[in-house]
Amino acid sequence: MASDDDVPVELRRLWGLASPSRLGRPAELDVGRVVGTAVELADRDGLPGATLPKVAKALGFTTMSLYRYVGSKDELLVLMTDAGTGEPPEITASTWRDGLLQWATALWELYLRRPWLVRVPVSGPPSGPNQIAWLESALAILRDTGLDWAQKLGAVGLLGGYARQAATQAHDLAAGRAPDVDQPSAERDYGRALARLVDSDRFPEVASLFASTLFEAPTPEATEDPAGNDFIIGLQFVLDGIDSAIERAGGEQ
């Protein structure tokens, strides 16, 4: 039978379990405060602003003193990611498809609010309580679909990866635009410029694309979110694939 001794100290800290006491550690400092400060710095300054030395400075301690609570900079990133992810929203949909749409959209919106989350390298499967809560939420949505465990994990991984990549792309495109240029205007200028450059004999399909009205910016009164529209279009394709797998499995539609 497994015991607490089988749980690595890093996972114990991640789950908020008590760690062996250490002599001389400051009573006013703990793992939660270190991680909370790191998340605040990342929200304000991005991931480069949440290094151990900068967290220590913000807390008024030395960098070495933080190693009593966080074993390494990599462990700090793991702790920050779980804390910054938070718990998933309540899923109110009555069908698996609408439920996964809500779930993936909520994750994408989280990544848009906290851009630094998508800059943290993926070093392993979800292991913290908040990440496990997101996994539980998605698996609950897929409960009656007839998919096996491997298929369910594959579907959740695909949706999570899509939400992460879509948010990363949105952040990168926004960073590459001039401060006074919005996405519709950037797409319009891109389409018009490429329409003049693309040779229809060499690139007939691309030339037809740029000759269409796809990249024309909406009127100033339009309130649609182009990035959100792009995300939903791609998400529907992903859900169509999951739908096909569920149909083959004979599960609930």
PDB file of C-alpha atoms in Angstrom:
ATOM      1  CA  MET A   1       0.000   0.000   0.000  1.00  0.00           C
ATOM      2  CA  ALA A   2       1.284   3.441  -0.905  1.00  0.00           C
ATOM      3  CA  SER A   3       2.171   5.845   1.889  1.00  0.00           C
ATOM      4  CA  ASP A   4       2.924   9.537   2.117  1.00  0.00           C
ATOM      5  CA  ASP A   5       6.593   8.629   1.857  1.00  0.00           C
ATOM      6  CA  ASP A   6       5.943   7.524  -1.733  1.00  0.00           C
ATOM      7  CA  VAL A   7       4.894  11.053  -2.727  1.00  0.00           C
ATOM      8  CA  PRO A   8       7.838  13.238  -3.847  1.00  0.00           C
ATOM      9  CA  VAL A   9       8.310  16.406  -1.847  1.00  0.00           C
ATOM     10  CA  GLU A  10       7.630  18.498  -4.975  1.00  0.00           C
ATOM     11  CA  LEU A  11       4.168  16.943  -5.336  1.00  0.00           C
ATOM     12  CA  ARG A  12       3.512  17.359  -1.622  1.00  0.00           C
ATOM     13  CA  ARG A  13       4.180  21.076  -1.963  1.00  0.00           C
ATOM     14  CA  LEU A  14       2.072  21.252  -5.124  1.00  0.00           C
ATOM     15  CA  TRP A  15      -0.892  19.743  -3.272  1.00  0.00           C
ATOM     16  CA  GLY A  16      -0.365  21.865  -0.167  1.00  0.00           C
ATOM     17  CA  LEU A  17       0.616  18.962   2.068  1.00  0.00           C
ATOM     18  CA  ALA A  18       2.752  19.598   5.105  1.00  0.00           C
ATOM     19  CA  SER A  19       6.476  19.247   4.519  1.00  0.00           C
ATOM     20  CA  PRO A  20       9.063  18.399   7.135  1.00  0.00           C
ATOM     21  CA  SER A  21       9.931  21.463   9.163  1.00  0.00           C
ATOM     22  CA  ARG A  22      13.298  23.106   8.666  1.00  0.00           C
ATOM     23  CA  LEU A  23      15.267  24.889  11.329  1.00  0.00           C
ATOM     24  CA  GLY A  24      15.560  28.615  10.988  1.00  0.00           C
ATOM     25  CA  ARG A  25      12.961  29.222   8.313  1.00  0.00           C
ATOM     26  CA  PRO A  26      11.142  32.555   8.602  1.00  0.00           C
ATOM     27  CA  ALA A  27       7.764  32.025  10.253  1.00  0.00           C
ATOM     28  CA  GLU A  28       6.079  34.677   8.109  1.00  0.00           C
ATOM     29  CA  LEU A  29       6.949  32.934   4.813  1.00  0.00           C
ATOM     30  CA  ASP A  30       5.414  29.799   3.260  1.00  0.00           C
ATOM     31  CA  VAL A  31       4.963  28.106  -0.124  1.00  0.00           C
ATOM     32  CA  GLY A  32       1.613  29.770  -0.750  1.00  0.00           C
ATOM     33  CA  ARG A  33       2.999  33.254  -0.247  1.00  0.00           C
ATOM     34  CA  VAL A  34       6.015  32.594  -2.458  1.00  0.00           C
ATOM     35  CA  VAL A  35       3.868  31.221  -5.278  1.00  0.00           C
ATOM     36  CA  GLY A  36       1.212  33.904  -4.896  1.00  0.00           C
ATOM     37  CA  THR A  37       3.832  36.615  -5.206  1.00  0.00           C
ATOM     38  CA  ALA A  38       5.312  34.918  -8.271  1.00  0.00           C
ATOM     39  CA  VAL A  39       1.887  34.809  -9.929  1.00  0.00           C
ATOM     40  CA  GLU A  40       1.315  38.494  -9.183  1.00  0.00           C
ATOM     41  CA  LEU A  41       4.670  39.387 -10.743  1.00  0.00           C
ATOM     42  CA  ALA A  42       3.943  37.253 -13.812  1.00  0.00           C
ATOM     43  CA  ASP A  43       0.528  38.892 -14.228  1.00  0.00           C
ATOM     44  CA  ARG A  44       2.194  42.294 -14.105  1.00  0.00           C
ATOM     45  CA  ASP A  45       5.507  41.750 -15.903  1.00  0.00           C
ATOM     46  CA  GLY A  46       5.184  38.454 -17.755  1.00  0.00           C
ATOM     47  CA  LEU A  47       7.095  35.269 -17.054  1.00  0.00           C
ATOM     48  CA  PRO A  48      10.556  36.972 -17.066  1.00  0.00           C
ATOM     49  CA  GLY A  49       9.355  39.114 -14.160  1.00  0.00           C
ATOM     50  CA  ALA A  50       8.735  36.125 -11.892  1.00  0.00           C
ATOM     51  CA  THR A  51      12.224  34.725 -11.370  1.00  0.00           C
ATOM     52  CA  LEU A  52      13.267  33.531  -7.932  1.00  0.00           C
ATOM     53  CA  PRO A  53      15.503  36.581  -7.320  1.00  0.00           C
ATOM     54  CA  LYS A  54      12.668  38.942  -8.271  1.00  0.00           C
ATOM     55  CA  VAL A  55      10.183  37.050  -6.100  1.00  0.00           C
ATOM     56  CA  ALA A  56      12.644  37.168  -3.211  1.00  0.00           C
ATOM     57  CA  LYS A  57      13.126  40.921  -3.660  1.00  0.00           C
ATOM     58  CA  ALA A  58       9.370  41.514  -3.709  1.00  0.00           C
ATOM     59  CA  LEU A  59       9.006  39.522  -0.491  1.00  0.00           C
ATOM     60  CA  GLY A  60      11.974  41.148   1.210  1.00  0.00           C
ATOM     61  CA  PHE A  61      13.982  37.941   1.575  1.00  0.00           C
ATOM     62  CA  THR A  62      17.144  36.558   0.043  1.00  0.00           C
ATOM     63  CA  THR A  63      16.942  34.259  -2.953  1.00  0.00           C
ATOM     64  CA  MET A  64      18.545  31.436  -0.986  1.00  0.00           C
ATOM     65  CA  SER A  65      15.849  31.621   1.670  1.00  0.00           C
ATOM     66  CA  LEU A  66      13.204  30.765  -0.944  1.00  0.00           C
ATOM     67  CA  TYR A  67      14.819  27.392  -1.621  1.00  0.00           C
ATOM     68  CA  ARG A  68      13.439  26.290   1.735  1.00  0.00           C
ATOM     69  CA  TYR A  69       9.986  26.442   0.151  1.00  0.00           C
ATOM     70  CA  VAL A  70      10.610  25.962  -3.589  1.00  0.00           C
ATOM     71  CA  GLY A  71      13.266  23.476  -4.629  1.00  0.00           C
ATOM     72  CA  SER A  72      14.208  25.046  -7.961  1.00  0.00           C
ATOM     73  CA  LYS A  73      13.154  27.552 -10.610  1.00  0.00           C
ATOM     74  CA  ASP A  74      11.505  24.688 -12.524  1.00  0.00           C
ATOM     75  CA  GLU A  75       9.455  23.729  -9.489  1.00  0.00           C
ATOM     76  CA  LEU A  76       8.401  27.356  -9.085  1.00  0.00           C
ATOM     77  CA  LEU A  77       7.036  27.284 -12.647  1.00  0.00           C
ATOM     78  CA  VAL A  78       5.036  24.134 -11.886  1.00  0.00           C
ATOM     79  CA  LEU A  79       3.602  25.686  -8.729  1.00  0.00           C
ATOM     80  CA  MET A  80       2.834  28.956 -10.526  1.00  0.00           C
ATOM     81  CA  THR A  81       1.115  27.171 -13.399  1.00  0.00           C
ATOM     82  CA  ASP A  82      -1.259  25.290 -11.135  1.00  0.00           C
ATOM     83  CA  ALA A  83      -1.997  28.350  -8.998  1.00  0.00           C
ATOM     84  CA  GLY A  84      -2.433  30.572 -12.040  1.00  0.00           C
ATOM     85  CA  THR A  85      -4.715  28.088 -13.769  1.00  0.00           C
ATOM     86  CA  GLY A  86      -7.212  28.059 -10.917  1.00  0.00           C
ATOM     87  CA  GLU A  87     -10.306  25.881 -10.846  1.00  0.00           C
ATOM     88  CA  PRO A  88     -12.434  25.281 -13.948  1.00  0.00           C
ATOM     89  CA  PRO A  89     -15.816  26.963 -14.341  1.00  0.00           C
ATOM     90  CA  GLU A  90     -19.047  25.113 -13.773  1.00  0.00           C
ATOM     91  CA  ILE A  91     -20.158  23.459 -17.004  1.00  0.00           C
ATOM     92  CA  THR A  92     -23.870  24.036 -17.557  1.00  0.00           C
ATOM     93  CA  ALA A  93     -24.295  22.451 -20.997  1.00  0.00           C
ATOM     94  CA  SER A  94     -26.617  19.475 -21.449  1.00  0.00           C
ATOM     95  CA  THR A  95     -24.649  17.797 -24.266  1.00  0.00           C
ATOM     96  CA  TRP A  96     -21.057  16.657 -24.446  1.00  0.00           C
ATOM     97  CA  ARG A  97     -20.368  18.879 -27.464  1.00  0.00           C
ATOM     98  CA  ASP A  98     -21.631  22.066 -25.832  1.00  0.00           C
ATOM     99  CA  GLY A  99     -19.882  21.057 -22.637  1.00  0.00           C
ATOM    100  CA  LEU A 100     -16.509  20.660 -24.330  1.00  0.00           C
ATOM    101  CA  LEU A 101     -17.088  23.920 -26.198  1.00  0.00           C
ATOM    102  CA  GLN A 102     -17.621  25.683 -22.854  1.00  0.00           C
ATOM    103  CA  TRP A 103     -14.604  23.930 -21.332  1.00  0.00           C
ATOM    104  CA  ALA A 104     -12.189  24.709 -24.181  1.00  0.00           C
ATOM    105  CA  THR A 105     -13.417  28.290 -24.507  1.00  0.00           C
ATOM    106  CA  ALA A 106     -12.920  28.876 -20.778  1.00  0.00           C
ATOM    107  CA  LEU A 107      -9.365  27.524 -21.017  1.00  0.00           C
ATOM    108  CA  TRP A 108      -8.625  29.710 -24.055  1.00  0.00           C
ATOM    109  CA  GLU A 109      -9.974  32.789 -22.267  1.00  0.00           C
ATOM    110  CA  LEU A 110      -7.793  31.944 -19.248  1.00  0.00           C
ATOM    111  CA  TYR A 111      -4.731  31.852 -21.499  1.00  0.00           C
ATOM    112  CA  LEU A 112      -5.717  35.202 -22.998  1.00  0.00           C
ATOM    113  CA  ARG A 113      -6.040  36.755 -19.526  1.00  0.00           C
ATOM    114  CA  ARG A 114      -2.742  35.294 -18.334  1.00  0.00           C
ATOM    115  CA  PRO A 115      -0.393  35.217 -21.337  1.00  0.00           C
ATOM    116  CA  TRP A 116       2.497  33.949 -19.245  1.00  0.00           C
ATOM    117  CA  LEU A 117       0.773  30.581 -18.755  1.00  0.00           C
ATOM    118  CA  VAL A 118       1.353  29.610 -22.385  1.00  0.00           C
ATOM    119  CA  ARG A 119       5.032  30.570 -22.081  1.00  0.00           C
ATOM    120  CA  VAL A 120       5.684  28.031 -19.326  1.00  0.00           C
ATOM    121  CA  PRO A 121       7.330  24.954 -20.916  1.00  0.00           C
ATOM    122  CA  VAL A 122       5.203  21.810 -20.717  1.00  0.00           C
ATOM    123  CA  SER A 123       7.338  19.512 -18.574  1.00  0.00           C
ATOM    124  CA  GLY A 124       4.881  16.708 -17.880  1.00  0.00           C
ATOM    125  CA  PRO A 125       1.235  15.683 -17.557  1.00  0.00           C
ATOM    126  CA  PRO A 126      -1.154  17.607 -15.278  1.00  0.00           C
ATOM    127  CA  SER A 127      -0.276  16.904 -11.668  1.00  0.00           C
ATOM    128  CA  GLY A 128      -1.499  19.809  -9.518  1.00  0.00           C
ATOM    129  CA  PRO A 129      -4.946  20.025  -7.896  1.00  0.00           C
ATOM    130  CA  ASN A 130      -6.236  22.769 -10.191  1.00  0.00           C
ATOM    131  CA  GLN A 131      -5.001  21.070 -13.355  1.00  0.00           C
ATOM    132  CA  ILE A 132      -6.517  17.799 -12.148  1.00  0.00           C
ATOM    133  CA  ALA A 133      -9.788  19.660 -11.549  1.00  0.00           C
ATOM    134  CA  TRP A 134      -9.795  20.775 -15.208  1.00  0.00           C
ATOM    135  CA  LEU A 135      -9.115  17.182 -16.267  1.00  0.00           C
ATOM    136  CA  GLU A 136     -11.940  15.933 -14.035  1.00  0.00           C
ATOM    137  CA  SER A 137     -14.302  18.494 -15.554  1.00  0.00           C
ATOM    138  CA  ALA A 138     -13.536  17.380 -19.114  1.00  0.00           C
ATOM    139  CA  LEU A 139     -13.717  13.675 -18.283  1.00  0.00           C
ATOM    140  CA  ALA A 140     -17.076  14.202 -16.612  1.00  0.00           C
ATOM    141  CA  ILE A 141     -18.364  15.797 -19.830  1.00  0.00           C
ATOM    142  CA  LEU A 142     -17.188  12.722 -21.775  1.00  0.00           C
ATOM    143  CA  ARG A 143     -18.540  10.207 -19.246  1.00  0.00           C
ATOM    144  CA  ASP A 144     -21.392   8.787 -21.352  1.00  0.00           C
ATOM    145  CA  THR A 145     -19.809   9.098 -24.793  1.00  0.00           C
ATOM    146  CA  GLY A 146     -18.658   5.494 -25.090  1.00  0.00           C
ATOM    147  CA  LEU A 147     -15.017   6.518 -25.560  1.00  0.00           C
ATOM    148  CA  ASP A 148     -12.400   4.499 -23.699  1.00  0.00           C
ATOM    149  CA  TRP A 149      -9.937   6.096 -21.314  1.00  0.00           C
ATOM    150  CA  ALA A 150      -7.210   6.491 -23.929  1.00  0.00           C
ATOM    151  CA  GLN A 151      -9.647   8.183 -26.315  1.00  0.00           C
ATOM    152  CA  LYS A 152     -10.936  10.485 -23.598  1.00  0.00           C
ATOM    153  CA  LEU A 153      -7.424  11.537 -22.624  1.00  0.00           C
ATOM    154  CA  GLY A 154      -6.596  12.033 -26.290  1.00  0.00           C
ATOM    155  CA  ALA A 155      -9.633  14.251 -26.781  1.00  0.00           C
ATOM    156  CA  VAL A 156      -8.859  16.321 -23.676  1.00  0.00           C
ATOM    157  CA  GLY A 157      -5.217  16.687 -24.692  1.00  0.00           C
ATOM    158  CA  LEU A 158      -6.199  17.761 -28.190  1.00  0.00           C
ATOM    159  CA  LEU A 159      -8.661  20.372 -26.904  1.00  0.00           C
ATOM    160  CA  GLY A 160      -6.237  21.706 -24.308  1.00  0.00           C
ATOM    161  CA  GLY A 161      -3.421  21.880 -26.821  1.00  0.00           C
ATOM    162  CA  TYR A 162      -5.639  23.656 -29.327  1.00  0.00           C
ATOM    163  CA  ALA A 163      -6.723  26.256 -26.758  1.00  0.00           C
ATOM    164  CA  ARG A 164      -3.098  26.833 -25.743  1.00  0.00           C
ATOM    165  CA  GLN A 165      -1.853  27.182 -29.322  1.00  0.00           C
ATOM    166  CA  ALA A 166      -4.716  29.465 -30.346  1.00  0.00           C
ATOM    167  CA  ALA A 167      -4.008  31.765 -27.411  1.00  0.00           C
ATOM    168  CA  THR A 168      -0.261  31.719 -28.135  1.00  0.00           C
ATOM    169  CA  GLN A 169      -0.923  32.703 -31.736  1.00  0.00           C
ATOM    170  CA  ALA A 170      -3.301  35.485 -30.670  1.00  0.00           C
ATOM    171  CA  HIS A 171      -0.675  36.876 -28.272  1.00  0.00           C
ATOM    172  CA  ASP A 172       2.096  36.673 -30.875  1.00  0.00           C
ATOM    173  CA  LEU A 173       0.028  38.336 -33.591  1.00  0.00           C
ATOM    174  CA  ALA A 174      -0.984  41.119 -31.213  1.00  0.00           C
ATOM    175  CA  ALA A 175       2.652  41.648 -30.203  1.00  0.00           C
ATOM    176  CA  GLY A 176       3.682  41.873 -33.840  1.00  0.00           C
ATOM    177  CA  ARG A 177       1.188  44.602 -34.708  1.00  0.00           C
ATOM    178  CA  ALA A 178       1.823  48.295 -34.351  1.00  0.00           C
ATOM    179  CA  PRO A 179       0.241  49.664 -31.150  1.00  0.00           C
ATOM    180  CA  ASP A 180      -2.419  51.612 -33.041  1.00  0.00           C
ATOM    181  CA  VAL A 181      -3.394  48.797 -35.449  1.00  0.00           C
ATOM    182  CA  ASP A 182      -6.134  46.321 -34.532  1.00  0.00           C
ATOM    183  CA  GLN A 183      -6.443  42.795 -35.898  1.00  0.00           C
ATOM    184  CA  PRO A 184      -9.113  43.525 -38.564  1.00  0.00           C
ATOM    185  CA  SER A 185      -7.021  46.374 -39.968  1.00  0.00           C
ATOM    186  CA  ALA A 186      -3.866  44.238 -39.946  1.00  0.00           C
ATOM    187  CA  GLU A 187      -5.690  41.445 -41.784  1.00  0.00           C
ATOM    188  CA  ARG A 188      -7.058  43.894 -44.341  1.00  0.00           C
ATOM    189  CA  ASP A 189      -3.622  45.356 -45.063  1.00  0.00           C
ATOM    190  CA  TYR A 190      -2.112  41.875 -45.248  1.00  0.00           C
ATOM    191  CA  GLY A 191      -4.739  40.656 -47.703  1.00  0.00           C
ATOM    192  CA  ARG A 192      -4.468  43.696 -49.958  1.00  0.00           C
ATOM    193  CA  ALA A 193      -0.655  43.567 -50.056  1.00  0.00           C
ATOM    194  CA  LEU A 194      -0.481  39.840 -50.795  1.00  0.00           C
ATOM    195  CA  ALA A 195      -3.187  40.126 -53.436  1.00  0.00           C
ATOM    196  CA  ARG A 196      -0.746  42.295 -55.409  1.00  0.00           C
ATOM    197  CA  LEU A 197       2.207  39.953 -54.890  1.00  0.00           C
ATOM    198  CA  VAL A 198       0.804  36.448 -55.338  1.00  0.00           C
ATOM    199  CA  ASP A 199       1.074  35.103 -58.889  1.00  0.00           C
ATOM    200  CA  SER A 200      -2.160  33.319 -59.839  1.00  0.00           C
ATOM    201  CA  ASP A 201      -0.307  31.022 -62.263  1.00  0.00           C
ATOM    202  CA  ARG A 202       2.059  29.818 -59.538  1.00  0.00           C
ATOM    203  CA  PHE A 203      -0.362  29.938 -56.577  1.00  0.00           C
ATOM    204  CA  PRO A 204      -3.878  29.689 -58.051  1.00  0.00           C
ATOM    205  CA  GLU A 205      -5.678  28.737 -54.813  1.00  0.00           C
ATOM    206  CA  VAL A 206      -3.874  31.312 -52.687  1.00  0.00           C
ATOM    207  CA  ALA A 207      -4.515  33.955 -55.317  1.00  0.00           C
ATOM    208  CA  SER A 208      -8.229  33.129 -55.175  1.00  0.00           C
ATOM    209  CA  LEU A 209      -8.080  33.388 -51.401  1.00  0.00           C
ATOM    210  CA  PHE A 210      -6.610  36.885 -51.491  1.00  0.00           C
ATOM    211  CA  ALA A 211      -8.997  37.920 -54.248  1.00  0.00           C
ATOM    212  CA  SER A 212     -11.909  37.107 -51.925  1.00  0.00           C
ATOM    213  CA  THR A 213     -13.296  39.454 -49.257  1.00  0.00           C
ATOM    214  CA  LEU A 214     -12.072  37.312 -46.342  1.00  0.00           C
ATOM    215  CA  PHE A 215      -9.389  39.755 -45.190  1.00  0.00           C
ATOM    216  CA  GLU A 216     -11.437  42.917 -45.600  1.00  0.00           C
ATOM    217  CA  ALA A 217     -11.844  44.617 -42.242  1.00  0.00           C
ATOM    218  CA  PRO A 218     -15.374  44.958 -40.798  1.00  0.00           C
ATOM    219  CA  THR A 219     -16.999  48.358 -40.404  1.00  0.00           C
ATOM    220  CA  PRO A 220     -15.970  50.414 -37.355  1.00  0.00           C
ATOM    221  CA  GLU A 221     -19.334  49.616 -35.789  1.00  0.00           C
ATOM    222  CA  ALA A 222     -18.705  45.882 -35.903  1.00  0.00           C
ATOM    223  CA  THR A 223     -18.249  44.290 -32.483  1.00  0.00           C
ATOM    224  CA  GLU A 224     -17.170  40.792 -33.498  1.00  0.00           C
ATOM    225  CA  ASP A 225     -13.894  39.479 -32.109  1.00  0.00           C
ATOM    226  CA  PRO A 226     -11.782  38.165 -35.028  1.00  0.00           C
ATOM    227  CA  ALA A 227      -9.520  36.087 -32.786  1.00  0.00           C
ATOM    228  CA  GLY A 228     -12.553  34.614 -31.065  1.00  0.00           C
ATOM    229  CA  ASN A 229     -14.176  33.802 -34.387  1.00  0.00           C
ATOM    230  CA  ASP A 230     -11.012  32.052 -35.585  1.00  0.00           C
ATOM    231  CA  PHE A 231     -10.856  30.078 -32.336  1.00  0.00           C
ATOM    232  CA  ILE A 232     -14.458  28.878 -32.576  1.00  0.00           C
ATOM    233  CA  ILE A 233     -14.077  27.850 -36.233  1.00  0.00           C
ATOM    234  CA  GLY A 234     -11.075  25.684 -35.412  1.00  0.00           C
ATOM    235  CA  LEU A 235     -12.717  24.346 -32.256  1.00  0.00           C
ATOM    236  CA  GLN A 236     -15.743  23.164 -34.235  1.00  0.00           C
ATOM    237  CA  PHE A 237     -13.430  21.145 -36.495  1.00  0.00           C
ATOM    238  CA  VAL A 238     -11.862  19.519 -33.417  1.00  0.00           C
ATOM    239  CA  LEU A 239     -15.298  18.734 -31.978  1.00  0.00           C
ATOM    240  CA  ASP A 240     -16.369  17.239 -35.313  1.00  0.00           C
ATOM    241  CA  GLY A 241     -13.470  14.799 -35.031  1.00  0.00           C
ATOM    242  CA  ILE A 242     -14.444  13.839 -31.478  1.00  0.00           C
ATOM    243  CA  ASP A 243     -18.028  13.452 -32.675  1.00  0.00           C
ATOM    244  CA  SER A 244     -16.894  10.935 -35.295  1.00  0.00           C
ATOM    245  CA  ALA A 245     -15.017   8.926 -32.660  1.00  0.00           C
ATOM    246  CA  ILE A 246     -18.056   8.896 -30.374  1.00  0.00           C
ATOM    247  CA  GLU A 247     -20.278   7.767 -33.253  1.00  0.00           C
ATOM    248  CA  ARG A 248     -17.921   4.863 -33.976  1.00  0.00           C
ATOM    249  CA  ALA A 249     -17.925   3.961 -30.265  1.00  0.00           C
ATOM    250  CA  GLY A 250     -21.738   3.936 -30.225  1.00  0.00           C
ATOM    251  CA  GLY A 251     -21.875   6.444 -27.396  1.00  0.00           C
ATOM    252  CA  GLU A 252     -24.265   9.242 -26.492  1.00  0.00           C
ATOM    253  CA  GLN A 253     -24.669  11.873 -29.189  1.00  0.00           C
TER     254      GLN A 253
END
